[in-house]
Short mmCIF file of C-alpha atoms in Angstrom, two decimals:
data_model
loop_
_atom_site.label_atom_id
_atom_site.label_comp_id
_atom_site.label_asym_id
_atom_site.label_seq_id
_atom_site.Cartn_x
_atom_site.Cartn_y
_atom_site.Cartn_z
CA MET G 655 50.62 -32.10 -73.22
CA ALA G 656 52.16 -32.41 -76.63
CA GLU G 657 55.30 -34.46 -76.35
CA ASN G 658 57.01 -32.93 -79.40
CA HIS G 659 56.79 -29.38 -78.04
CA PRO G 660 57.17 -29.76 -74.25
CA THR G 661 58.75 -26.33 -73.67
CA ARG G 662 56.13 -24.49 -75.74
CA SER G 663 53.28 -26.42 -74.11
CA ARG G 664 54.68 -25.78 -70.66
CA GLY G 665 54.91 -22.08 -71.47
CA LEU G 666 51.27 -22.05 -72.59
CA ALA G 667 50.23 -23.81 -69.40
CA LEU G 668 52.10 -21.16 -67.38
CA ALA G 669 50.31 -18.41 -69.33
CA VAL G 670 46.92 -19.97 -68.60
CA LEU G 671 47.65 -20.37 -64.88
CA CYS G 672 48.93 -16.81 -64.57
CA ALA G 673 46.02 -15.35 -66.57
CA ALA G 674 43.55 -17.07 -64.23
CA SER G 675 45.54 -15.93 -61.20
CA LEU G 676 45.60 -12.34 -62.49
CA MET G 677 41.83 -12.39 -62.97
CA VAL G 678 41.30 -13.51 -59.39
CA VAL G 679 43.76 -10.98 -57.94
CA LEU G 680 42.42 -7.96 -59.81
CA ASP G 681 38.86 -8.83 -58.80
CA SER G 682 39.68 -7.68 -55.27
CA SER G 683 40.36 -4.14 -56.57
CA ILE G 684 38.45 -3.80 -59.86
CA VAL G 685 35.22 -3.17 -58.01
CA ALA G 686 36.72 -0.45 -55.76
CA VAL G 687 36.17 2.50 -58.12
CA ALA G 688 32.70 1.17 -59.02
CA LEU G 689 31.41 1.23 -55.42
CA PRO G 690 29.67 4.65 -55.66
CA ALA G 691 27.78 3.51 -58.78
CA ILE G 692 26.85 0.19 -57.12
CA GLN G 693 25.57 2.02 -54.03
CA ALA G 694 23.42 4.38 -56.10
CA ASP G 695 21.99 1.56 -58.24
CA LEU G 696 21.30 -1.11 -55.61
CA GLY G 697 20.56 1.11 -52.60
CA PHE G 698 23.35 -0.05 -50.30
CA THR G 699 23.76 1.69 -46.95
CA PRO G 700 27.29 3.07 -46.33
CA ALA G 701 27.97 0.22 -43.88
CA GLY G 702 26.47 -2.41 -46.17
CA LEU G 703 28.51 -1.25 -49.15
CA ALA G 704 31.72 -2.41 -47.48
CA TRP G 705 30.46 -5.99 -47.73
CA VAL G 706 30.80 -5.89 -51.51
CA VAL G 707 34.56 -5.95 -50.86
CA THR G 708 34.65 -7.69 -47.47
CA ALA G 709 32.54 -10.71 -48.51
CA TYR G 710 35.05 -11.52 -51.23
CA LEU G 711 38.12 -11.02 -49.03
CA VAL G 712 36.73 -13.04 -46.12
CA ALA G 713 35.95 -16.10 -48.27
CA PHE G 714 39.13 -15.80 -50.32
CA GLY G 715 41.49 -15.35 -47.37
CA GLY G 716 39.76 -17.92 -45.19
CA LEU G 717 39.82 -20.78 -47.67
CA LEU G 718 43.29 -20.47 -49.23
CA LEU G 719 45.04 -22.82 -46.82
CA ILE G 720 42.50 -25.64 -47.01
CA SER G 721 42.34 -25.17 -50.80
CA GLY G 722 46.09 -25.65 -51.08
CA ARG G 723 45.97 -28.81 -48.99
CA LEU G 724 43.01 -30.11 -50.96
CA GLY G 725 45.12 -29.71 -54.08
CA ASP G 726 47.87 -31.88 -52.56
CA LEU G 727 45.32 -34.60 -51.78
CA ALA G 728 42.83 -34.51 -54.67
CA GLY G 729 45.11 -33.19 -57.42
CA ARG G 730 45.99 -29.53 -58.04
CA ARG G 731 44.65 -29.42 -61.61
CA ARG G 732 41.28 -30.74 -60.49
CA VAL G 733 41.01 -28.16 -57.69
CA PHE G 734 42.17 -25.37 -60.03
CA LEU G 735 39.54 -26.20 -62.67
CA GLY G 736 36.75 -26.49 -60.11
CA GLY G 737 37.65 -23.18 -58.49
CA LEU G 738 37.96 -21.38 -61.82
CA GLY G 739 34.56 -22.65 -62.96
CA LEU G 740 32.90 -21.57 -59.70
CA PHE G 741 34.56 -18.13 -59.85
CA THR G 742 33.41 -17.57 -63.44
CA ALA G 743 29.82 -18.63 -62.72
CA ALA G 744 29.66 -16.39 -59.63
CA SER G 745 30.97 -13.47 -61.71
CA LEU G 746 27.99 -13.86 -64.06
CA VAL G 747 25.55 -13.82 -61.13
CA ALA G 748 27.26 -10.74 -59.65
CA GLY G 749 27.03 -8.90 -62.95
CA LEU G 750 23.32 -9.73 -63.29
CA ALA G 751 22.53 -8.76 -59.67
CA THR G 752 19.64 -6.33 -59.15
CA ASP G 753 19.54 -6.84 -55.39
CA ALA G 754 22.14 -5.93 -52.76
CA GLY G 755 21.89 -9.31 -51.02
CA VAL G 756 22.41 -11.25 -54.26
CA LEU G 757 25.54 -9.23 -55.04
CA VAL G 758 27.06 -9.82 -51.60
CA VAL G 759 26.35 -13.57 -51.72
CA SER G 760 27.78 -13.88 -55.22
CA ARG G 761 30.89 -11.98 -54.11
CA PHE G 762 31.33 -14.52 -51.28
CA VAL G 763 31.03 -17.39 -53.78
CA GLN G 764 33.54 -15.62 -56.02
CA GLY G 765 35.91 -15.63 -53.07
CA VAL G 766 35.43 -19.37 -52.57
CA GLY G 767 36.16 -20.08 -56.25
CA GLY G 768 39.09 -17.68 -56.26
CA ALA G 769 40.65 -19.40 -53.26
CA LEU G 770 40.34 -22.85 -54.83
CA ALA G 771 41.83 -21.68 -58.13
CA SER G 772 44.67 -19.48 -56.91
CA ALA G 773 45.83 -21.47 -53.87
CA VAL G 774 47.33 -24.24 -56.01
CA VAL G 775 48.85 -22.17 -58.85
CA LEU G 776 52.27 -21.56 -57.31
CA GLY G 777 52.54 -25.23 -56.33
CA MET G 778 51.70 -26.24 -59.90
CA ILE G 779 54.35 -23.86 -61.27
CA VAL G 780 57.19 -25.13 -59.09
CA THR G 781 56.24 -28.71 -60.02
CA MET G 782 56.19 -27.87 -63.75
CA TYR G 783 59.59 -26.14 -63.57
CA PRO G 784 62.09 -28.25 -61.59
CA GLU G 785 65.11 -26.50 -63.18
CA PRO G 786 66.26 -23.58 -60.93
CA ARG G 787 66.74 -20.98 -63.68
CA ALA G 788 63.51 -21.83 -65.51
CA ARG G 789 61.63 -21.94 -62.20
CA ALA G 790 62.93 -18.48 -61.24
CA LYS G 791 61.71 -17.03 -64.53
CA ALA G 792 58.31 -18.73 -64.19
CA ILE G 793 57.94 -17.41 -60.64
CA GLY G 794 58.80 -13.97 -62.00
CA VAL G 795 55.86 -14.20 -64.41
CA TYR G 796 53.55 -15.35 -61.61
CA SER G 797 54.82 -12.62 -59.28
CA PHE G 798 53.99 -10.00 -61.88
CA THR G 799 50.35 -11.08 -61.78
CA GLN G 800 50.35 -10.82 -57.99
CA ALA G 801 52.15 -7.48 -57.74
CA ALA G 802 50.45 -5.72 -60.65
CA GLY G 803 46.97 -7.23 -60.29
CA ALA G 804 45.59 -4.62 -57.91
CA SER G 805 46.83 -1.71 -60.05
CA ILE G 806 45.45 -3.28 -63.22
CA GLY G 807 42.15 -3.78 -61.40
CA LEU G 808 41.92 -0.07 -60.57
CA ILE G 809 42.65 0.83 -64.21
CA ALA G 810 40.10 -1.64 -65.59
CA GLY G 811 37.50 -0.75 -62.98
CA GLY G 812 37.69 2.95 -63.76
CA ALA G 813 37.52 2.41 -67.52
CA LEU G 814 34.65 -0.12 -67.44
CA THR G 815 32.53 1.80 -64.93
CA GLN G 816 32.86 5.10 -66.77
CA ALA G 817 32.52 3.73 -70.33
CA LEU G 818 29.84 1.06 -69.70
CA SER G 819 28.50 0.33 -66.20
CA TRP G 820 29.54 -1.28 -62.91
CA HIS G 821 28.06 -4.59 -64.13
CA TRP G 822 30.98 -4.94 -66.55
CA THR G 823 33.51 -5.10 -63.71
CA PHE G 824 32.09 -8.62 -63.26
CA TYR G 825 31.17 -9.48 -66.85
CA VAL G 826 34.80 -8.98 -67.90
CA ASN G 827 35.66 -12.20 -66.04
CA LEU G 828 33.43 -14.33 -68.26
CA PRO G 829 35.48 -14.50 -71.49
CA ILE G 830 38.74 -14.75 -69.53
CA GLY G 831 37.40 -17.49 -67.26
CA VAL G 832 35.86 -19.55 -70.04
CA ALA G 833 38.98 -19.28 -72.22
CA ALA G 834 41.24 -20.21 -69.30
CA LEU G 835 39.06 -23.24 -68.50
CA LEU G 836 39.09 -24.53 -72.07
CA LEU G 837 42.83 -24.05 -72.45
CA ALA G 838 43.67 -25.46 -69.02
CA VAL G 839 41.87 -28.71 -69.83
CA ARG G 840 44.12 -29.09 -72.88
CA VAL G 841 47.53 -27.81 -71.76
CA VAL G 842 47.78 -28.32 -67.98
CA GLU G 843 48.86 -31.86 -67.24
CA PRO G 844 46.74 -33.87 -64.81
CA ASP G 845 48.45 -34.67 -61.54
CA ARG G 846 47.77 -37.35 -59.00
CA GLY G 847 47.36 -36.23 -55.43
CA THR G 848 48.19 -38.40 -52.46
CA GLY G 849 44.47 -39.23 -52.23
CA LEU G 850 41.72 -38.05 -49.91
CA ARG G 851 42.07 -41.33 -48.04
CA ALA G 852 45.46 -40.05 -46.92
CA GLY G 853 43.39 -37.86 -44.63
CA LEU G 854 41.97 -34.36 -44.63
CA ASP G 855 42.11 -32.76 -41.20
CA VAL G 856 38.49 -31.58 -41.07
CA LEU G 857 38.72 -30.12 -37.56
CA GLY G 858 41.91 -28.27 -38.44
CA ALA G 859 40.28 -26.97 -41.63
CA VAL G 860 37.29 -25.64 -39.69
CA LEU G 861 39.53 -23.98 -37.09
CA VAL G 862 41.90 -22.22 -39.53
CA THR G 863 39.13 -21.20 -41.95
CA ALA G 864 37.10 -19.67 -39.13
CA ALA G 865 40.23 -18.02 -37.70
CA VAL G 866 41.28 -16.37 -40.96
CA MET G 867 37.72 -15.35 -41.88
CA LEU G 868 37.16 -13.78 -38.45
CA GLY G 869 40.59 -12.18 -38.56
CA VAL G 870 40.11 -10.60 -41.99
CA TYR G 871 36.64 -9.41 -41.00
CA GLY G 872 37.84 -8.12 -37.64
CA ILE G 873 40.76 -6.19 -39.13
CA SER G 874 38.80 -4.72 -42.04
CA SER G 875 35.88 -3.64 -39.81
CA SER G 876 37.89 -2.83 -36.63
CA ALA G 877 35.87 -5.40 -34.66
CA TRP G 878 38.11 -6.23 -31.69
CA GLY G 879 35.94 -9.11 -30.51
CA ALA G 880 36.35 -10.87 -33.86
CA GLN G 881 40.11 -10.34 -33.74
CA VAL G 882 40.40 -11.84 -30.25
CA ALA G 883 38.24 -14.81 -31.28
CA ALA G 884 40.42 -15.27 -34.37
CA LEU G 885 43.58 -15.44 -32.24
CA GLY G 886 41.95 -18.04 -29.98
CA LEU G 887 40.94 -20.19 -32.94
CA LEU G 888 44.40 -19.84 -34.44
CA ALA G 889 45.99 -21.06 -31.20
CA ALA G 890 43.62 -24.03 -31.17
CA PHE G 891 44.56 -24.75 -34.79
CA VAL G 892 48.28 -24.85 -33.94
CA VAL G 893 47.61 -27.28 -31.08
CA ARG G 894 45.53 -29.42 -33.42
CA GLN G 895 48.28 -29.48 -36.07
CA ALA G 896 50.82 -30.63 -33.50
CA LYS G 897 48.62 -33.61 -32.55
CA ALA G 898 46.85 -34.52 -35.80
CA ARG G 899 47.96 -37.71 -37.58
CA THR G 900 47.57 -36.04 -40.99
CA PRO G 901 47.71 -32.29 -40.30
CA LEU G 902 46.26 -29.71 -42.68
CA LEU G 903 49.38 -27.54 -42.28
CA PRO G 904 52.36 -29.72 -41.30
CA LEU G 905 54.31 -27.78 -38.69
CA ARG G 906 57.53 -29.28 -40.10
CA LEU G 907 57.28 -26.67 -42.87
CA PHE G 908 58.15 -23.99 -40.33
CA ARG G 909 61.45 -25.76 -39.61
CA ILE G 910 62.47 -24.55 -43.09
CA ARG G 911 64.01 -21.18 -42.28
CA ALA G 912 63.28 -19.64 -45.70
CA VAL G 913 59.62 -20.67 -45.62
CA THR G 914 59.05 -19.20 -42.15
CA GLY G 915 60.96 -16.01 -42.89
CA ALA G 916 59.34 -15.47 -46.29
CA ASN G 917 55.82 -15.76 -44.90
CA LEU G 918 56.53 -13.33 -42.07
CA VAL G 919 58.13 -10.86 -44.48
CA MET G 920 55.15 -11.26 -46.83
CA VAL G 921 52.70 -10.06 -44.16
CA LEU G 922 54.70 -6.87 -43.55
CA MET G 923 55.53 -6.25 -47.21
CA VAL G 924 51.94 -6.58 -48.41
CA ALA G 925 50.62 -4.54 -45.47
CA GLY G 926 52.73 -1.63 -46.67
CA MET G 927 52.25 -2.06 -50.41
CA LEU G 928 48.55 -2.97 -50.71
CA GLY G 929 47.63 -0.40 -48.08
CA PHE G 930 49.59 2.14 -50.11
CA GLN G 931 47.46 1.45 -53.20
CA PHE G 932 44.25 2.04 -51.23
CA VAL G 933 45.58 5.34 -49.86
CA THR G 934 46.93 6.49 -53.23
CA ALA G 935 43.59 5.91 -54.98
CA LEU G 936 41.99 8.25 -52.43
CA TYR G 937 44.86 10.76 -52.69
CA LEU G 938 44.50 11.00 -56.45
CA GLN G 939 40.73 11.55 -56.26
CA GLN G 940 40.28 13.59 -53.09
CA VAL G 941 43.45 15.71 -53.17
CA LEU G 942 44.39 15.92 -56.85
CA GLY G 943 40.77 15.86 -58.04
CA LEU G 944 41.02 13.03 -60.61
CA ASP G 945 37.92 11.11 -61.68
CA ALA G 946 37.63 7.31 -61.66
CA LEU G 947 39.04 6.81 -65.15
CA ARG G 948 41.97 9.18 -64.74
CA THR G 949 42.74 7.62 -61.34
CA GLY G 950 43.03 4.24 -63.03
CA VAL G 951 45.25 5.66 -65.79
CA ALA G 952 47.46 7.33 -63.16
CA PHE G 953 48.28 3.85 -61.83
CA LEU G 954 49.23 2.52 -65.28
CA PRO G 955 53.00 3.14 -64.92
CA VAL G 956 53.10 0.86 -61.86
CA PRO G 957 52.24 -2.48 -63.56
CA LEU G 958 54.42 -1.49 -66.53
CA VAL G 959 57.51 -0.99 -64.37
CA ILE G 960 56.70 -4.11 -62.35
CA ALA G 961 56.54 -6.05 -65.63
CA VAL G 962 59.95 -4.74 -66.72
CA ALA G 963 61.52 -5.78 -63.42
CA SER G 964 59.78 -9.10 -62.71
CA LEU G 965 59.73 -10.36 -66.29
CA GLY G 966 62.93 -8.73 -67.51
CA PHE G 967 65.72 -9.13 -65.02
CA ALA G 968 64.53 -10.27 -61.57
CA ASP G 969 65.50 -13.91 -62.26
CA LYS G 970 68.95 -12.89 -63.55
CA LEU G 971 69.61 -10.80 -60.44
CA ALA G 972 68.49 -13.66 -58.18
CA ALA G 973 70.77 -16.11 -60.00
CA ARG G 974 73.75 -13.77 -59.65
CA PHE G 975 73.29 -12.27 -56.18
CA GLY G 976 70.83 -14.62 -54.45
CA ARG G 977 67.15 -14.19 -53.63
CA ARG G 978 67.77 -12.66 -50.20
CA ALA G 979 69.94 -9.84 -51.56
CA VAL G 980 67.44 -9.07 -54.34
CA LEU G 981 64.55 -9.10 -51.87
CA LEU G 982 66.20 -6.68 -49.44
CA SER G 983 67.38 -4.35 -52.22
CA GLY G 984 63.94 -4.31 -53.81
CA LEU G 985 62.30 -3.53 -50.47
CA GLY G 986 64.78 -0.69 -50.04
CA LEU G 987 63.57 0.87 -53.30
CA VAL G 988 59.94 0.54 -52.16
CA ILE G 989 60.81 2.30 -48.89
CA ALA G 990 62.52 5.11 -50.81
CA GLY G 991 59.41 5.59 -52.94
CA LEU G 992 57.14 5.70 -49.89
CA LEU G 993 59.35 8.27 -48.17
CA LEU G 994 59.21 10.44 -51.29
CA LEU G 995 55.41 10.20 -51.20
CA THR G 996 55.37 11.65 -47.68
CA GLN G 997 56.47 14.89 -49.36
CA ALA G 998 54.09 14.62 -52.34
CA GLY G 999 52.53 17.87 -53.49
CA ASP G 1000 49.61 18.78 -55.71
CA ASP G 1001 51.18 17.80 -59.04
CA TYR G 1002 50.96 14.19 -60.21
CA PHE G 1003 53.91 14.27 -62.60
CA THR G 1004 56.41 15.77 -60.16
CA GLY G 1005 55.10 14.61 -56.78
CA VAL G 1006 53.45 11.23 -57.33
CA LEU G 1007 54.69 9.63 -60.55
CA PRO G 1008 58.46 9.44 -59.71
CA PRO G 1009 57.85 7.62 -56.37
CA LEU G 1010 55.42 5.24 -58.10
CA LEU G 1011 58.09 4.31 -60.65
CA VAL G 1012 60.69 3.68 -57.94
CA MET G 1013 58.25 1.54 -55.97
CA GLY G 1014 57.21 -0.45 -59.04
CA LEU G 1015 60.85 -1.23 -59.80
CA GLY G 1016 61.48 -2.39 -56.24
CA ALA G 1017 58.30 -4.47 -56.03
CA GLY G 1018 58.98 -6.12 -59.38
CA ALA G 1019 62.36 -7.31 -58.13
CA ALA G 1020 61.40 -8.16 -54.54
CA LEU G 1021 58.23 -10.20 -55.00
CA PRO G 1022 59.65 -12.94 -57.28
CA ALA G 1023 62.56 -13.35 -54.85
CA LEU G 1024 60.14 -13.63 -51.92
CA MET G 1025 57.89 -16.12 -53.74
CA GLY G 1026 60.94 -18.23 -54.60
CA LEU G 1027 62.07 -18.24 -50.98
CA ALA G 1028 58.58 -19.21 -49.78
CA MET G 1029 58.65 -22.33 -51.97
CA SER G 1030 62.33 -23.17 -51.58
CA ASP G 1031 63.16 -26.63 -50.26
CA VAL G 1032 59.47 -27.57 -49.95
CA ASP G 1033 58.82 -31.24 -50.67
CA GLY G 1034 56.60 -31.89 -53.70
CA ALA G 1035 53.88 -33.45 -51.56
CA ASP G 1036 53.58 -30.17 -49.63
CA ALA G 1037 53.76 -27.76 -52.59
CA GLY G 1038 50.02 -27.08 -52.56
CA VAL G 1039 49.78 -26.23 -48.88
CA ALA G 1040 52.96 -24.10 -49.08
CA SER G 1041 51.39 -22.24 -52.01
CA GLY G 1042 48.17 -21.76 -50.06
CA LEU G 1043 50.15 -20.56 -47.03
CA ILE G 1044 51.99 -17.77 -48.87
CA ASN G 1045 48.71 -16.66 -50.48
CA THR G 1046 47.05 -16.63 -47.05
CA THR G 1047 49.77 -14.43 -45.55
CA GLN G 1048 49.31 -12.07 -48.51
CA GLN G 1049 45.62 -11.67 -47.68
CA VAL G 1050 46.28 -11.18 -43.97
CA GLY G 1051 48.90 -8.52 -44.79
CA ALA G 1052 46.51 -6.75 -47.17
CA ALA G 1053 43.75 -6.67 -44.55
CA ILE G 1054 46.14 -5.38 -41.86
CA GLY G 1055 47.69 -2.72 -44.08
CA THR G 1056 44.42 -1.37 -45.46
CA ALA G 1057 42.79 -1.19 -42.01
CA VAL G 1058 45.80 0.41 -40.29
CA LEU G 1059 46.51 2.97 -43.01
CA ALA G 1060 42.85 3.94 -43.42
CA THR G 1061 42.59 4.46 -39.65
CA VAL G 1062 45.83 6.46 -39.45
CA ALA G 1063 44.88 8.72 -42.37
CA ALA G 1064 41.36 9.35 -41.02
CA ALA G 1065 42.61 10.09 -37.50
CA ARG G 1066 45.22 12.56 -38.77
CA THR G 1067 42.68 14.33 -40.99
CA SER G 1068 40.08 14.66 -38.22
CA SER G 1069 42.71 16.07 -35.83
CA LEU G 1070 43.33 19.04 -38.18
CA SER G 1071 39.92 20.61 -37.72
CA GLY G 1072 41.08 24.20 -38.30
CA VAL G 1073 42.92 23.40 -41.54
CA ASP G 1074 41.60 23.49 -45.10
CA HIS G 1075 39.86 20.13 -45.68
CA ARG G 1076 41.87 19.28 -48.78
CA GLU G 1077 45.14 19.97 -46.99
CA ALA G 1078 43.95 17.98 -43.95
CA LEU G 1079 43.23 15.01 -46.23
CA ALA G 1080 46.67 15.31 -47.84
CA SER G 1081 48.33 15.41 -44.42
CA GLY G 1082 46.52 12.23 -43.38
CA PHE G 1083 47.54 10.40 -46.55
CA ARG G 1084 51.18 11.51 -46.19
CA LEU G 1085 51.26 10.16 -42.64
CA ALA G 1086 49.85 6.86 -43.95
CA TYR G 1087 52.73 6.70 -46.44
CA GLY G 1088 55.15 7.05 -43.53
CA VAL G 1089 53.43 4.17 -41.72
CA SER G 1090 53.67 2.10 -44.93
CA ALA G 1091 57.40 2.77 -44.98
CA GLY G 1092 57.51 1.54 -41.38
CA PHE G 1093 55.93 -1.78 -42.39
CA LEU G 1094 58.56 -2.18 -45.11
CA LEU G 1095 61.43 -1.26 -42.76
CA ALA G 1096 60.22 -3.97 -40.39
CA ALA G 1097 60.13 -6.40 -43.35
CA VAL G 1098 63.75 -5.54 -44.22
CA ALA G 1099 64.89 -6.00 -40.62
CA LEU G 1100 63.08 -9.32 -40.31
CA GLY G 1101 64.37 -10.54 -43.67
CA ALA G 1102 67.94 -9.62 -42.80
CA LEU G 1103 67.62 -11.43 -39.45
CA VAL G 1104 65.75 -14.58 -40.47
CA LEU G 1105 66.76 -15.16 -44.09
CA THR G 1106 70.45 -15.56 -43.37
CA ARG G 1107 71.37 -19.17 -43.97
CA ARG G 1108 70.72 -21.65 -46.73
CA SER G 1109 67.72 -23.67 -45.62
CA ARG G 1110 67.54 -27.40 -46.16
CA ARG G 1111 64.62 -29.52 -47.25
CA VAL G 1112 62.48 -31.12 -44.58
CA PRO G 1113 60.99 -34.13 -46.41
CA ALA G 1114 57.37 -35.07 -46.10
CA PRO G 1115 56.77 -38.42 -44.41
CA GLU G 1116 55.80 -41.37 -46.53
CA VAL G 1117 52.04 -41.76 -46.84
CA CYS G 1118 50.68 -45.25 -47.31
CA VAL G 1119 47.36 -45.29 -49.12
CA ALA G 1120 45.28 -48.37 -49.66
CA GLY G 1121 45.68 -49.71 -53.15
CA GLN G 1122 49.03 -48.01 -53.72
CA ALA G 1123 52.47 -49.50 -53.45
#
């Protein structure tokens, strides 16, 4: 990093990290509106088509925690570059795929690369920005990529599929990935991990990876056996972490009240908000009759309002009123938007757009506050695993929310057999919005209960590595 322009270079490094993170996040949704075209071209069965999305989510969610810990041990920059390179290469293979099996495998590899790259980003940001005010602003930029990524993915997916072909939903990653790699090598400072000889808990890694993968698969496919197995593996993982000499996820992190509370709130918050995006995409197409491109454009106000809030004033509000107050107020706005959507009619501009704007404003304020709380008081040696943990809870929340809301909406629609099909669909989606509001109400209650006192740092123990003082 250039010594004569440290602030500018640090800002460029932040831009590179966030651009790569945005690319990974939007890849989970960019393919959604292209699924019908992919099915027609590659001959997927209806059940097999779901694996185009599920293969990515299973690998991504399952490997975030171990990727974060690997960053602490081997160096976060090294893990970030490796993951970004793997993600970009897998995107090329996915775009070139002419066979259903090749596409699913490449999507799984994309998930592996995405987990490696994104798990360490938040840890790198908090290390780069030790000053509280600068850190809050940097986390606001990162939070924008997380909150707006899914909406931007729907917009890009609709535009690329309609203007070019579904292949370009993957090809678009190539110039971004290559540019991010080249810039990251120049502007992101190398860091020295504690060393792999400090110990990587292989058994713990296997247990938690299998647990999260089975859990995400079980939730997204309603496979109860997989969910039960995931809970058993998760219990075994906790026992292992309590006994391991060098645990993958040090349980001392959960003694930090803000870290524990923020991760629990994240599950509920994302369950409501990511599930809402899935439902709204269907509402716009199946009830309002929009095509793929216009559905994407209809989401455009959401990332714009999120940008105004997260990049414009979220850090100032947090500095003045505290992260907890900003989080709870932002969640309140999201709940208000969801309740308005339960009354949405057939007109986008009067029934859908106003609630979307309210929700975007609330999400743009709440997510940076929540991300800041999740990383507050975490020792530098644990920044990678704390970053991986909050990303893991995001994925678990997304899987829970999408599965629950899809099931609720479908059950409500099928129960209205004597009603016009379009109105039955609308009724199911409105009920799903009410359930989303319930997730957010639970998040507010939990946040108010748990995030009450100033947490204190629980330092990481000293690690003696051969060859180091």
